[in-house]
Amino acid sequence: KTQSSSSSSSMAMASALPLLLVPRPIVSPRPAAAGRFLSLSAPLSTAAPAPAPVEPLKGGGRLARLQTLHAASCCNSAPAAASGGVEAARAKGLQLVAWYLLSLDKHPVATKAVTSAVLTLAGDLICQLVIDKVPELDLKRTFVFTLLGLVLVGPTLHFWYLYLSKLVTISGTSGVISRLLLDQFIFSPVFIGVFMSLLVTLEGKPSLVVPKLKQEWFSSLIANWQLWIPFQFLNFYFVPQKLQVLAANFVALAWNVILSYKAHKKVIAE
């Protein structure tokens, strides 16, 4: 019996030996989830997973973001370019004003004479083309009108305003009103008469001087008062003496149109 039992055990071990000798596959540990990190200081069994990082934008999302940034840069660059253009124009304007003021300091009479010539030239052209609507420009008329602006209007106004500031030394509103009265009721009537007389004479019609003054002088004076009294009050009150002719030039263009129309209006025979 003992021998039979030993034989059975030996046979069982012999049959199981091949199973033990067969190599077993190595099972690798289960990888951790992507993006999860384990704490090095804690045991593996107690490591707490860290939050998953935000994934970068994929294809379409990234493209959309780039398009948004590009649109924003375009929209921001347009106002910047426009602002740069405005600043450049403003700088040029300031340079022109600075140059004109410097010219006034160095050559006051010549600067005011040329400015008046340009304004009388523009005034007569506007009168001929817009008001009279002539089929062809009268260049002789324009030349004479411009010449008077150069040699009469500009220099005369320069010395008149200079003399007026020395004549009336009162400050404040009283001084302004005094200058205004002298300018509009003493100087202007004489100046308008002289201007019309010279204009008609230089145009080769000296015989029409008296009829022209009778017909147009007083109406021209009324138009002068309506335009210049409000403006000259502000001019004498707020503008320094050196810049008063310059300020007056802004209104002079409209006045030159009126004066050209009055001076060249056909004389009606009595």
GROMACS .gro file of N, CA, C and O in nm, residues 60-161:
model
  408
   60GLY      N    1  -0.989   7.389  -3.517
   60GLY     CA    2  -1.085   7.495  -3.543
   60GLY      C    3  -1.085   7.603  -3.439
   60GLY      O    4  -1.096   7.721  -3.467
   61GLY      N    5  -1.073   7.565  -3.309
   61GLY     CA    6  -1.071   7.664  -3.202
   61GLY      C    7  -0.952   7.756  -3.213
   61GLY      O    8  -0.961   7.878  -3.194
   62ARG      N    9  -0.835   7.700  -3.240
   62ARG     CA   10  -0.715   7.782  -3.253
   62ARG      C   11  -0.727   7.878  -3.371
   62ARG      O   12  -0.690   7.994  -3.364
   63LEU      N   13  -0.780   7.830  -3.483
   63LEU     CA   14  -0.798   7.913  -3.601
   63LEU      C   15  -0.894   8.028  -3.572
   63LEU      O   16  -0.872   8.143  -3.611
   64ALA      N   17  -1.000   7.995  -3.499
   64ALA     CA   18  -1.098   8.099  -3.464
   64ALA      C   19  -1.033   8.207  -3.378
   64ALA      O   20  -1.057   8.326  -3.395
   65ARG      N   21  -0.948   8.161  -3.284
   65ARG     CA   22  -0.882   8.258  -3.196
   65ARG      C   23  -0.787   8.347  -3.275
   65ARG      O   24  -0.781   8.468  -3.254
   66LEU      N   25  -0.712   8.288  -3.369
   66LEU     CA   26  -0.621   8.368  -3.451
   66LEU      C   27  -0.698   8.468  -3.536
   66LEU      O   28  -0.655   8.582  -3.554
   67GLN      N   29  -0.812   8.425  -3.590
   67GLN     CA   30  -0.892   8.518  -3.669
   67GLN      C   31  -0.944   8.632  -3.585
   67GLN      O   32  -0.948   8.747  -3.629
   68THR      N   33  -0.983   8.602  -3.460
   68THR     CA   34  -1.031   8.708  -3.371
   68THR      C   35  -0.922   8.808  -3.340
   68THR      O   36  -0.942   8.930  -3.343
   69LEU      N   37  -0.800   8.755  -3.310
   69LEU     CA   38  -0.688   8.845  -3.281
   69LEU      C   39  -0.652   8.929  -3.402
   69LEU      O   40  -0.622   9.048  -3.391
   70HIS      N   41  -0.656   8.870  -3.521
   70HIS     CA   42  -0.624   8.945  -3.643
   70HIS      C   43  -0.726   9.055  -3.668
   70HIS      O   44  -0.691   9.169  -3.702
   71ALA      N   45  -0.855   9.022  -3.649
   71ALA     CA   46  -0.958   9.124  -3.667
   71ALA      C   47  -0.942   9.237  -3.568
   71ALA      O   48  -0.958   9.355  -3.601
   72ALA      N   49  -0.908   9.201  -3.443
   72ALA     CA   50  -0.889   9.305  -3.342
   72ALA      C   51  -0.773   9.395  -3.377
   72ALA      O   52  -0.779   9.517  -3.361
   73SER      N   53  -0.663   9.335  -3.427
   73SER     CA   54  -0.547   9.416  -3.463
   73SER      C   55  -0.579   9.507  -3.580
   73SER      O   56  -0.536   9.622  -3.585
   74CYS      N   57  -0.657   9.457  -3.677
   74CYS     CA   58  -0.696   9.542  -3.790
   74CYS      C   59  -0.783   9.657  -3.745
   74CYS      O   60  -0.765   9.771  -3.786
   75CYS      N   61  -0.878   9.626  -3.659
   75CYS     CA   62  -0.970   9.731  -3.612
   75CYS      C   63  -0.896   9.835  -3.529
   75CYS      O   64  -0.931   9.951  -3.529
   76ASN      N   65  -0.795   9.790  -3.453
   76ASN     CA   66  -0.721   9.884  -3.371
   76ASN      C   67  -0.624   9.967  -3.454
   76ASN      O   68  -0.593  10.079  -3.420
   77SER      N   69  -0.574   9.909  -3.565
   77SER     CA   70  -0.476   9.982  -3.646
   77SER      C   71  -0.542  10.090  -3.729
   77SER      O   72  -0.480  10.191  -3.759
   78ALA      N   73  -0.670  10.071  -3.768
   78ALA     CA   74  -0.736  10.172  -3.850
   78ALA      C   75  -0.751  10.305  -3.776
   78ALA      O   76  -0.713  10.409  -3.827
   79PRO      N   77  -0.806  10.306  -3.651
   79PRO     CA   78  -0.811  10.432  -3.579
   79PRO      C   79  -0.674  10.490  -3.553
   79PRO      O   80  -0.656  10.611  -3.553
   80ALA      N   81  -0.575  10.403  -3.532
   80ALA     CA   82  -0.441  10.454  -3.508
   80ALA      C   83  -0.389  10.527  -3.631
   80ALA      O   84  -0.329  10.635  -3.620
   81ALA      N   85  -0.413  10.470  -3.750
   81ALA     CA   86  -0.369  10.536  -3.872
   81ALA      C   87  -0.443  10.668  -3.893
   81ALA      O   88  -0.385  10.770  -3.929
   82ALA      N   89  -0.576  10.666  -3.866
   82ALA     CA   90  -0.653  10.789  -3.881
   82ALA      C   91  -0.607  10.895  -3.783
   82ALA      O   92  -0.594  11.013  -3.816
   83SER      N   93  -0.579  10.852  -3.660
   83SER     CA   94  -0.530  10.946  -3.560
   83SER      C   95  -0.396  11.005  -3.600
   83SER      O   96  -0.370  11.123  -3.582
   84GLY      N   97  -0.310  10.920  -3.660
   84GLY     CA   98  -0.182  10.970  -3.706
   84GLY      C   99  -0.198  11.074  -3.816
   84GLY      O  100  -0.126  11.174  -3.819
   85GLY      N  101  -0.295  11.053  -3.907
   85GLY     CA  102  -0.320  11.151  -4.013
   85GLY      C  103  -0.370  11.283  -3.958
   85GLY      O  104  -0.329  11.390  -4.003
   86VAL      N  105  -0.459  11.276  -3.860
   86VAL     CA  106  -0.511  11.399  -3.798
   86VAL      C  107  -0.399  11.474  -3.728
   86VAL      O  108  -0.388  11.598  -3.738
   87GLU      N  109  -0.314  11.400  -3.656
   87GLU     CA  110  -0.204  11.464  -3.586
   87GLU      C  111  -0.107  11.529  -3.684
   87GLU      O  112  -0.055  11.639  -3.658
   88ALA      N  113  -0.081  11.463  -3.798
   88ALA     CA  114   0.008  11.521  -3.898
   88ALA      C  115  -0.050  11.649  -3.957
   88ALA      O  116   0.022  11.748  -3.973
   89ALA      N  117  -0.181  11.647  -3.987
   89ALA     CA  118  -0.245  11.768  -4.041
   89ALA      C  119  -0.243  11.881  -3.939
   89ALA      O  120  -0.220  11.998  -3.973
   90ARG      N  121  -0.266  11.845  -3.812
   90ARG     CA  122  -0.263  11.947  -3.707
   90ARG      C  123  -0.124  12.007  -3.692
   90ARG      O  124  -0.109  12.128  -3.673
   91ALA      N  125  -0.022  11.921  -3.702
   91ALA     CA  126   0.115  11.970  -3.690
   91ALA      C  127   0.149  12.066  -3.804
   91ALA      O  128   0.212  12.170  -3.783
   92LYS      N  129   0.105  12.031  -3.925
   92LYS     CA  130   0.130  12.120  -4.040
   92LYS      C  131   0.057  12.253  -4.023
   92LYS      O  132   0.111  12.360  -4.056
   93GLY      N  133  -0.066  12.246  -3.972
   93GLY     CA  134  -0.140  12.370  -3.948
   93GLY      C  135  -0.071  12.460  -3.846
   93GLY      O  136  -0.062  12.582  -3.865
   94LEU      N  137  -0.021  12.398  -3.739
   94LEU     CA  138   0.051  12.475  -3.637
   94LEU      C  139   0.179  12.535  -3.693
   94LEU      O  140   0.216  12.648  -3.659
   95GLN      N  141   0.247  12.461  -3.779
   95GLN     CA  142   0.368  12.514  -3.842
   95GLN      C  143   0.336  12.633  -3.931
   95GLN      O  144   0.410  12.732  -3.933
   96LEU      N  145   0.224  12.625  -4.004
   96LEU     CA  146   0.185  12.736  -4.090
   96LEU      C  147   0.151  12.861  -4.008
   96LEU      O  148   0.192  12.973  -4.043
   97VAL      N  149   0.078  12.841  -3.899
   97VAL     CA  150   0.044  12.955  -3.812
   97VAL      C  151   0.170  13.016  -3.752
   97VAL      O  152   0.185  13.138  -3.746
   98ALA      N  153   0.263  12.930  -3.707
   98ALA     CA  154   0.387  12.979  -3.649
   98ALA      C  155   0.468  13.058  -3.752
   98ALA      O  156   0.525  13.164  -3.720
   99TRP      N  157   0.471  13.007  -3.876
   99TRP     CA  158   0.542  13.079  -3.982
   99TRP      C  159   0.478  13.215  -4.009
   99TRP      O  160   0.547  13.315  -4.027
  100TYR      N  161   0.344  13.220  -4.011
  100TYR     CA  162   0.275  13.346  -4.038
  100TYR      C  163   0.299  13.447  -3.926
  100TYR      O  164   0.323  13.566  -3.952
  101LEU      N  165   0.294  13.402  -3.802
  101LEU     CA  166   0.319  13.493  -3.690
  101LEU      C  167   0.462  13.545  -3.691
  101LEU      O  168   0.487  13.662  -3.659
  102LEU      N  169   0.556  13.459  -3.728
  102LEU     CA  170   0.694  13.503  -3.739
  102LEU      C  171   0.710  13.606  -3.849
  102LEU      O  172   0.782  13.706  -3.835
  103SER      N  173   0.639  13.584  -3.960
  103SER     CA  174   0.642  13.680  -4.070
  103SER      C  175   0.580  13.814  -4.028
  103SER      O  176   0.626  13.921  -4.069
  104LEU      N  177   0.475  13.808  -3.946
  104LEU     CA  178   0.415  13.931  -3.895
  104LEU      C  179   0.513  14.010  -3.810
  104LEU      O  180   0.516  14.134  -3.814
  105ASP      N  181   0.594  13.939  -3.731
  105ASP     CA  182   0.693  14.006  -3.646
  105ASP      C  183   0.804  14.070  -3.729
  105ASP      O  184   0.847  14.181  -3.701
  106LYS      N  185   0.851  13.997  -3.830
  106LYS     CA  186   0.964  14.046  -3.909
  106LYS      C  187   0.922  14.148  -4.014
  106LYS      O  188   0.990  14.250  -4.034
  107HIS      N  189   0.812  14.121  -4.084
  107HIS     CA  190   0.768  14.208  -4.194
  107HIS      C  191   0.618  14.233  -4.182
  107HIS      O  192   0.539  14.181  -4.260
  108PRO      N  193   0.576  14.312  -4.084
  108PRO     CA  194   0.432  14.327  -4.060
  108PRO      C  195   0.356  14.391  -4.176
  108PRO      O  196   0.249  14.344  -4.214
  109VAL      N  197   0.411  14.498  -4.232
  109VAL     CA  198   0.339  14.569  -4.339
  109VAL      C  199   0.330  14.482  -4.464
  109VAL      O  200   0.222  14.468  -4.524
  110ALA      N  201   0.441  14.421  -4.503
  110ALA     CA  202   0.441  14.338  -4.625
  110ALA      C  203   0.351  14.217  -4.608
  110ALA      O  204   0.277  14.180  -4.701
  111THR      N  205   0.354  14.155  -4.491
  111THR     CA  206   0.271  14.036  -4.468
  111THR      C  207   0.123  14.071  -4.475
  111THR      O  208   0.043  13.999  -4.538
  112LYS      N  209   0.084  14.180  -4.413
  112LYS     CA  210  -0.057  14.221  -4.416
  112LYS      C  211  -0.098  14.267  -4.555
  112LYS      O  212  -0.213  14.245  -4.598
  113ALA      N  213  -0.007  14.328  -4.629
  113ALA     CA  214  -0.038  14.371  -4.765
  113ALA      C  215  -0.064  14.251  -4.856
  113ALA      O  216  -0.161  14.249  -4.933
  114VAL      N  217   0.023  14.150  -4.848
  114VAL     CA  218   0.005  14.031  -4.932
  114VAL      C  219  -0.122  13.957  -4.892
  114VAL      O  220  -0.197  13.908  -4.979
  115THR      N  221  -0.148  13.947  -4.763
  115THR     CA  222  -0.270  13.880  -4.718
  115THR      C  223  -0.394  13.951  -4.771
  115THR      O  224  -0.489  13.886  -4.818
  116SER      N  225  -0.394  14.084  -4.764
  116SER     CA  226  -0.508  14.160  -4.816
  116SER      C  227  -0.522  14.143  -4.966
  116SER      O  228  -0.635  14.138  -5.019
  117ALA      N  229  -0.410  14.135  -5.037
  117ALA     CA  230  -0.415  14.115  -5.182
  117ALA      C  231  -0.480  13.981  -5.216
  117ALA      O  232  -0.563  13.972  -5.308
  118VAL      N  233  -0.442  13.877  -5.144
  118VAL     CA  234  -0.500  13.745  -5.169
  118VAL      C  235  -0.650  13.747  -5.142
  118VAL      O  236  -0.730  13.690  -5.219
  119LEU      N  237  -0.692  13.813  -5.036
  119LEU     CA  238  -0.834  13.818  -5.001
  119LEU      C  239  -0.914  13.902  -5.100
  119LEU      O  240  -1.028  13.868  -5.132
  120THR      N  241  -0.859  14.014  -5.146
  120THR     CA  242  -0.931  14.094  -5.246
  120THR      C  243  -0.940  14.019  -5.379
  120THR      O  244  -1.042  14.027  -5.449
  121LEU      N  245  -0.835  13.947  -5.414
  121LEU     CA  246  -0.838  13.865  -5.535
  121LEU      C  247  -0.949  13.761  -5.526
  121LEU      O  248  -1.032  13.747  -5.617
  122ALA      N  249  -0.953  13.688  -5.416
  122ALA     CA  250  -1.057  13.586  -5.398
  122ALA      C  251  -1.195  13.648  -5.394
  122ALA      O  252  -1.291  13.594  -5.452
  123GLY      N  253  -1.208  13.763  -5.328
  123GLY     CA  254  -1.339  13.828  -5.319
  123GLY      C  255  -1.393  13.870  -5.454
  123GLY      O  256  -1.512  13.852  -5.483
  124ASP      N  257  -1.307  13.926  -5.539
  124ASP     CA  258  -1.355  13.969  -5.671
  124ASP      C  259  -1.389  13.850  -5.760
  124ASP      O  260  -1.487  13.853  -5.835
  125LEU      N  261  -1.309  13.743  -5.753
  125LEU     CA  262  -1.339  13.624  -5.832
  125LEU      C  263  -1.472  13.562  -5.790
  125LEU      O  264  -1.552  13.521  -5.876
  126ILE      N  265  -1.496  13.555  -5.661
  126ILE     CA  266  -1.625  13.502  -5.613
  126ILE      C  267  -1.741  13.589  -5.660
  126ILE      O  268  -1.846  13.539  -5.702
  127CYS      N  269  -1.720  13.720  -5.654
  127CYS     CA  270  -1.825  13.812  -5.697
  127CYS      C  271  -1.858  13.794  -5.845
  127CYS      O  272  -1.975  13.788  -5.884
  128GLN      N  273  -1.754  13.783  -5.927
  128GLN     CA  274  -1.777  13.769  -6.071
  128GLN      C  275  -1.842  13.635  -6.107
  128GLN      O  276  -1.934  13.628  -6.189
  129LEU      N  277  -1.791  13.526  -6.044
  129LEU     CA  278  -1.836  13.393  -6.083
  129LEU      C  279  -1.967  13.351  -6.018
  129LEU      O  280  -2.048  13.282  -6.081
  130VAL      N  281  -1.989  13.394  -5.892
  130VAL     CA  282  -2.105  13.346  -5.818
  130VAL      C  283  -2.221  13.446  -5.822
  130VAL      O  284  -2.337  13.408  -5.842
  131ILE      N  285  -2.189  13.575  -5.803
  131ILE     CA  286  -2.296  13.675  -5.795
  131ILE      C  287  -2.328  13.730  -5.933
  131ILE      O  288  -2.443  13.728  -5.978
  132ASP      N  289  -2.226  13.785  -6.001
  132ASP     CA  290  -2.251  13.843  -6.135
  132ASP      C  291  -2.270  13.736  -6.241
  132ASP      O  292  -2.337  13.759  -6.342
  133LYS      N  293  -2.208  13.617  -6.219
  133LYS     CA  294  -2.217  13.505  -6.313
  133LYS      C  295  -2.180  13.547  -6.455
  133LYS      O  296  -2.254  13.528  -6.551
  134VAL      N  297  -2.063  13.609  -6.465
  134VAL     CA  298  -2.015  13.658  -6.594
  134VAL      C  299  -1.975  13.540  -6.682
  134VAL      O  300  -1.924  13.439  -6.633
  135PRO      N  301  -1.998  13.549  -6.813
  135PRO     CA  302  -1.955  13.440  -6.903
  135PRO      C  303  -1.803  13.432  -6.915
  135PRO      O  304  -1.748  13.326  -6.944
  136GLU      N  305  -1.736  13.546  -6.892
  136GLU     CA  306  -1.590  13.549  -6.901
  136GLU      C  307  -1.537  13.646  -6.797
  136GLU      O  308  -1.592  13.755  -6.776
  137LEU      N  309  -1.429  13.607  -6.729
  137LEU     CA  310  -1.372  13.691  -6.623
  137LEU      C  311  -1.316  13.821  -6.679
  137LEU      O  312  -1.252  13.822  -6.785
  138ASP      N  313  -1.341  13.929  -6.607
  138ASP     CA  314  -1.282  14.059  -6.638
  138ASP      C  315  -1.150  14.067  -6.561
  138ASP      O  316  -1.146  14.104  -6.444
  139LEU      N  317  -1.042  14.031  -6.630
  139LEU     CA  318  -0.912  14.023  -6.563
  139LEU      C  319  -0.860  14.161  -6.523
  139LEU      O  320  -0.791  14.174  -6.421
  140LYS      N  321  -0.892  14.264  -6.600
  140LYS     CA  322  -0.848  14.399  -6.562
  140LYS      C  323  -0.914  14.441  -6.432
  140LYS      O  324  -0.849  14.498  -6.344
  141ARG      N  325  -1.041  14.416  -6.419
  141ARG     CA  326  -1.113  14.447  -6.295
  141ARG      C  327  -1.051  14.372  -6.178
  141ARG      O  328  -1.027  14.431  -6.071
  142THR      N  329  -1.021  14.244  -6.195
  142THR     CA  330  -0.961  14.165  -6.088
  142THR      C  331  -0.823  14.218  -6.052
  142THR      O  332  -0.787  14.224  -5.933
  143PHE      N  333  -0.745  14.257  -6.153
  143PHE     CA  334  -0.610  14.308  -6.128
  143PHE      C  335  -0.616  14.437  -6.046
  143PHE      O  336  -0.541  14.453  -5.948
  144VAL      N  337  -0.702  14.530  -6.083
  144VAL     CA  338  -0.712  14.658  -6.012
  144VAL      C  339  -0.760  14.637  -5.870
  144VAL      O  340  -0.707  14.697  -5.775
  145PHE      N  341  -0.859  14.552  -5.854
  145PHE     CA  342  -0.913  14.525  -5.720
  145PHE      C  343  -0.806  14.463  -5.630
  145PHE      O  344  -0.792  14.500  -5.513
  146THR      N  345  -0.730  14.369  -5.687
  146THR     CA  346  -0.623  14.305  -5.610
  146THR      C  347  -0.511  14.403  -5.579
  146THR      O  348  -0.453  14.401  -5.469
  147LEU      N  349  -0.479  14.490  -5.675
  147LEU     CA  350  -0.374  14.589  -5.654
  147LEU      C  351  -0.408  14.684  -5.539
  147LEU      O  352  -0.322  14.716  -5.456
  148LEU      N  353  -0.533  14.724  -5.531
  148LEU     CA  354  -0.574  14.811  -5.419
  148LEU      C  355  -0.566  14.737  -5.286
  148LEU      O  356  -0.534  14.797  -5.183
  149GLY      N  357  -0.596  14.609  -5.288
  149GLY     CA  358  -0.579  14.531  -5.165
  149GLY      C  359  -0.435  14.527  -5.120
  149GLY      O  360  -0.406  14.530  -5.000
  150LEU      N  361  -0.343  14.521  -5.217
  150LEU     CA  362  -0.201  14.512  -5.186
  150LEU      C  363  -0.143  14.645  -5.137
  150LEU      O  364  -0.075  14.649  -5.033
  151VAL      N  365  -0.171  14.753  -5.209
  151VAL     CA  366  -0.104  14.880  -5.180
  151VAL      C  367  -0.185  14.974  -5.092
  151VAL      O  368  -0.129  15.069  -5.034
  152LEU      N  369  -0.316  14.949  -5.080
  152LEU     CA  370  -0.401  15.040  -5.002
  152LEU      C  371  -0.458  14.975  -4.877
  152LEU      O  372  -0.436  15.024  -4.766
  153VAL      N  373  -0.529  14.863  -4.894
  153VAL     CA  374  -0.604  14.806  -4.783
  153VAL      C  375  -0.511  14.756  -4.672
  153VAL      O  376  -0.522  14.797  -4.556
  154GLY      N  377  -0.419  14.666  -4.707
  154GLY     CA  378  -0.332  14.606  -4.606
  154GLY      C  379  -0.249  14.708  -4.530
  154GLY      O  380  -0.254  14.713  -4.406
  155PRO      N  381  -0.169  14.790  -4.599
  155PRO     CA  382  -0.087  14.890  -4.527
  155PRO      C  383  -0.169  14.991  -4.448
  155PRO      O  384  -0.133  15.028  -4.336
  156THR      N  385  -0.281  15.038  -4.507
  156THR     CA  386  -0.362  15.138  -4.437
  156THR      C  387  -0.420  15.083  -4.307
  156THR      O  388  -0.417  15.150  -4.202
  157LEU      N  389  -0.473  14.960  -4.313
  157LEU     CA  390  -0.529  14.900  -4.192
  157LEU      C  391  -0.421  14.876  -4.087
  157LEU      O  392  -0.447  14.891  -3.967
  158HIS      N  393  -0.301  14.840  -4.130
  158HIS     CA  394  -0.192  14.819  -4.035
  158HIS      C  395  -0.165  14.946  -3.955
  158HIS      O  396  -0.161  14.944  -3.831
  159PHE      N  397  -0.144  15.057  -4.025
  159PHE     CA  398  -0.110  15.182  -3.956
  159PHE      C  399  -0.229  15.240  -3.880
  159PHE      O  400  -0.213  15.304  -3.776
  160TRP      N  401  -0.350  15.215  -3.932
  160TRP     CA  402  -0.468  15.266  -3.863
  160TRP      C  403  -0.488  15.195  -3.729
  160TRP      O  404  -0.511  15.260  -3.627
  161TYR      N  405  -0.481  15.064  -3.727
  161TYR     CA  406  -0.497  14.991  -3.602
  161TYR      C  407  -0.385  15.023  -3.504
  161TYR      O  408  -0.407  15.030  -3.382
   0.00000   0.00000   0.00000
